[in-house]
Coordinates of C-alpha atoms in Angstrom, one line a residue:
M1 CA 95.0 87.8 196.5
R2 CA 98.6 87.0 195.6
G3 CA 97.8 85.5 192.2
N4 CA 95.9 88.5 191.1
I5 CA 99.1 91.1 192.6
W6 CA 101.5 88.4 190.1
E7 CA 99.1 88.7 187.1
T8 CA 98.9 92.6 187.4
K9 CA 102.6 92.4 187.7
W10 CA 103.1 90.2 184.6
L11 CA 100.5 92.3 182.5
T12 CA 102.3 95.3 183.1
V13 CA 105.6 93.8 182.4
S14 CA 104.1 92.1 178.9
I15 CA 102.4 96.2 178.2
T16 CA 106.1 97.3 179.1
L17 CA 107.9 95.1 176.9
T18 CA 104.8 95.3 173.8
L19 CA 105.6 99.2 173.8
T20 CA 109.1 98.5 174.3
A21 CA 109.1 96.7 171.4
V22 CA 107.0 98.8 169.8
S23 CA 109.0 101.7 169.9
I24 CA 112.1 100.0 168.8
S25 CA 110.3 99.1 165.4
A26 CA 109.4 102.6 165.4
Y27 CA 112.8 103.8 165.8
V28 CA 114.4 101.2 163.3
L29 CA 111.5 102.0 160.6
K30 CA 111.7 106.1 161.3
R31 CA 115.9 105.4 160.4
K32 CA 115.6 103.0 157.5
W33 CA 112.7 106.1 156.4
N34 CA 115.2 108.6 156.8
H35 CA 117.5 106.7 154.9
L36 CA 115.8 105.8 152.0
N37 CA 114.7 109.9 151.4
S38 CA 118.2 110.6 151.9
K39 CA 119.0 108.2 149.5
I40 CA 116.2 110.3 147.0
E41 CA 117.2 113.7 147.8
E42 CA 120.7 112.2 146.4
L43 CA 119.3 110.6 143.2
E44 CA 117.3 113.7 142.6
A45 CA 120.1 116.1 142.7
S46 CA 122.5 113.6 140.7
L47 CA 119.2 113.3 138.2
K48 CA 119.0 117.3 138.2
S49 CA 122.7 117.8 137.7
F50 CA 122.6 114.8 134.5
S51 CA 120.0 116.5 133.0
D52 CA 121.0 120.6 133.6
N53 CA 124.6 119.0 132.3
C54 CA 122.9 117.5 129.1
A55 CA 121.1 121.3 128.1
S56 CA 124.2 123.0 129.1
E57 CA 125.7 120.5 126.5
R58 CA 122.8 120.3 124.0
Q59 CA 123.0 124.5 124.2
G60 CA 127.1 124.1 123.9
R61 CA 126.1 122.3 120.6
I62 CA 123.5 124.4 118.7
R63 CA 125.9 127.3 119.2
A64 CA 128.5 125.2 117.8
Q65 CA 127.0 124.6 115.0
Q66 CA 125.1 128.1 114.7
A67 CA 129.2 129.5 114.5
L68 CA 130.3 127.0 112.0
R69 CA 127.5 127.6 109.6
K70 CA 128.1 131.5 110.1
E71 CA 131.9 130.9 109.6
V72 CA 131.1 128.2 106.9
T73 CA 128.9 131.0 105.1
Q74 CA 131.0 134.0 105.8
S75 CA 133.9 132.3 104.0
Q76 CA 132.2 130.3 100.7
P77 CA 132.0 132.8 97.6
N78 CA 128.4 134.0 96.6
S79 CA 128.0 132.1 93.7
Q80 CA 128.3 128.8 95.8
K81 CA 125.6 130.0 99.2
L82 CA 122.9 128.6 97.3
N83 CA 124.4 125.1 97.8
L84 CA 123.6 125.2 101.5
T85 CA 120.1 125.7 101.3
S86 CA 120.0 122.8 100.2
Y87 CA 118.6 119.8 102.1
P88 CA 119.9 116.0 101.1
M89 CA 117.1 113.2 101.9
M90 CA 116.6 109.7 101.7
P91 CA 113.8 107.9 101.1
I92 CA 111.8 105.7 103.8
G93 CA 109.8 103.8 101.7
V94 CA 107.6 102.2 98.5
V95 CA 104.8 102.6 97.4
H96 CA 103.2 99.7 95.6
S97 CA 99.7 99.9 93.6
C98 CA 97.5 98.6 91.4
F99 CA 98.6 101.3 88.3
S100 CA 101.1 100.4 86.4
T101 CA 101.2 103.7 84.2
R102 CA 100.4 107.2 84.5
N103 CA 97.9 106.9 82.2
G104 CA 94.9 105.8 83.2
T105 CA 95.6 106.8 86.8
P106 CA 92.6 108.4 88.6
R107 CA 93.2 112.8 89.1
Q108 CA 91.1 112.0 92.5
P109 CA 90.8 108.8 95.2
L110 CA 87.4 108.8 95.2
L111 CA 87.1 108.1 91.2
V112 CA 88.3 104.1 92.0
P113 CA 87.2 104.1 95.6
L114 CA 87.8 100.2 95.7
A115 CA 91.6 100.9 94.5
R116 CA 94.2 100.0 97.2
A117 CA 97.8 100.5 97.6
C118 CA 100.7 99.6 100.3
L119 CA 103.5 101.6 101.3
V120 CA 106.3 99.6 102.5
F121 CA 108.9 100.8 105.1
N122 CA 112.7 100.6 104.2
T123 CA 113.3 98.8 107.6
T124 CA 116.7 99.5 108.1
R125 CA 115.3 103.7 107.7
V126 CA 111.9 102.8 110.0
P127 CA 111.4 100.6 112.7
P128 CA 108.3 99.0 112.4
A129 CA 108.0 100.7 116.7
S130 CA 107.9 104.0 115.0
L131 CA 104.2 103.1 112.8
E132 CA 103.0 102.2 116.6
G133 CA 99.5 103.9 117.5
L134 CA 98.9 105.6 113.6
E135 CA 96.1 103.2 113.1
E136 CA 94.2 105.7 115.4
Y137 CA 94.1 107.7 113.2
S138 CA 92.2 107.4 109.4
H139 CA 94.2 109.1 107.7
C140 CA 97.4 110.2 106.7
W141 CA 99.7 112.3 104.5
I142 CA 102.2 111.3 102.1
L143 CA 105.1 112.7 101.2
Y144 CA 106.7 111.3 97.9
V145 CA 109.7 112.5 95.1
F146 CA 108.3 111.9 91.0
H147 CA 111.2 109.5 90.8
L148 CA 110.3 108.9 87.1
N149 CA 110.8 112.0 85.9
T150 CA 113.0 111.7 83.0
D151 CA 114.4 115.4 83.6
L152 CA 115.7 114.9 87.7
D153 CA 119.1 114.1 86.6
K154 CA 119.7 117.2 85.4
L155 CA 117.6 119.2 87.5
W156 CA 119.8 118.3 90.6
K157 CA 123.1 117.7 89.4
H158 CA 123.0 120.9 86.5
P159 CA 119.5 123.1 87.6
S160 CA 120.5 125.5 84.7
K161 CA 120.3 122.8 82.0
S162 CA 117.5 121.3 83.2
G163 CA 115.2 123.5 80.7
F164 CA 112.6 123.8 83.5
K165 CA 109.5 125.5 81.6
A166 CA 107.5 127.8 84.0
K167 CA 104.2 127.2 82.1
V168 CA 102.6 123.6 80.9
R169 CA 99.5 123.0 78.7
V170 CA 96.8 122.0 80.7
P171 CA 94.7 119.2 78.8
R172 CA 90.8 120.7 80.5
L173 CA 91.9 123.8 78.9
K174 CA 92.2 122.3 75.1
G175 CA 95.7 123.6 75.2
G176 CA 95.7 126.1 77.1
R177 CA 98.6 127.2 79.3
K178 CA 99.0 128.0 83.4
G179 CA 101.8 128.2 85.9
V180 CA 103.2 124.9 86.9
F181 CA 102.1 125.4 90.4
A182 CA 98.6 126.1 90.3
T183 CA 98.7 122.5 88.3
R184 CA 99.6 118.8 89.2
S185 CA 102.5 118.6 86.4
P186 CA 105.4 116.4 88.3
H187 CA 107.4 118.0 86.7
R188 CA 108.3 121.1 88.5
P189 CA 111.6 123.1 90.5
C190 CA 111.7 120.8 93.2
P191 CA 109.6 117.2 92.2
I192 CA 107.8 116.5 95.7
G193 CA 104.2 115.3 95.4
L194 CA 102.1 115.2 98.2
T195 CA 98.5 113.3 99.0
V196 CA 96.4 111.8 101.8
A197 CA 96.2 108.5 102.1
K198 CA 92.9 106.3 104.2
V199 CA 94.7 104.1 107.0
M200 CA 93.6 100.4 106.6
T201 CA 95.6 98.6 108.1
H202 CA 99.1 98.1 109.1
I203 CA 101.8 95.4 109.9
V204 CA 105.1 96.3 109.4
T205 CA 103.7 97.9 106.3
M206 CA 101.2 100.3 106.1
V207 CA 98.5 99.5 103.7
C208 CA 96.2 103.0 102.4
D209 CA 94.1 103.3 100.0
D210 CA 95.5 106.4 97.5
T211 CA 98.1 106.8 94.9
S212 CA 96.8 109.4 92.9
H213 CA 99.5 112.6 92.9
K214 CA 98.3 116.0 94.5

C-alpha cells in the first residue's frame, strides 16, 4: 500500500515537472516567436520605406529631366530644336552570312531555306545572360542599319546635302518609279531595316537563318 502511494506521488511529481518544462518551453518559444515577428515587421517597414524613397527619388529625377529638357528646348533657336528629336544609337552586334555581296542575296528567306547566318553580339554591350530564354522562341525580330550605304556620311552629318530621292526605280516595274517607302530600297531618310529570323541555337552568339532585308 505504501509503495503504491510513493509511486503515485512520484508520478504526480513527474507529471508536474513535465508540465512545467513544457510551459517554460512554450513561454520561451513564444518569446522567440514574438521577437522574430517584431524583427520581420521592422524589416518590412524598412523595406517599404526604402521602396518609397526610391520611388520618390525616381519621380524626382524624371521631373528634373523633364524640366531640364523643357528649359533646353525653350532656350534653343528654332533652327536647332530639331536636333533634340534625334536618338543616337550604337550597334550591339554584327551579322555574318553566306552572302558576301548585295547581288545574289535573296529577296525573301524562303527562297534559299538552307542559308544560314550568325548574329555575333558585342559582349561589352550585350552580356551573354541577356540571351537566356531566347531558345524558347522560334523566331525573333532584328533591327539593323544599312551600314554599306555610300551616302550615310552626308545623310547623318549634312541631311540637306544627302541628295535623298523620294522615288526610286523598281526592277520589276521595268523602270517604273515608286515612293521609297513602298520599296525595299536601302537608301531612305532613316537607313534602318527590319527582318524576322528563325532562332536555330545560341551560345554566346545567336545563329539565325535569315539575312534578307525587309
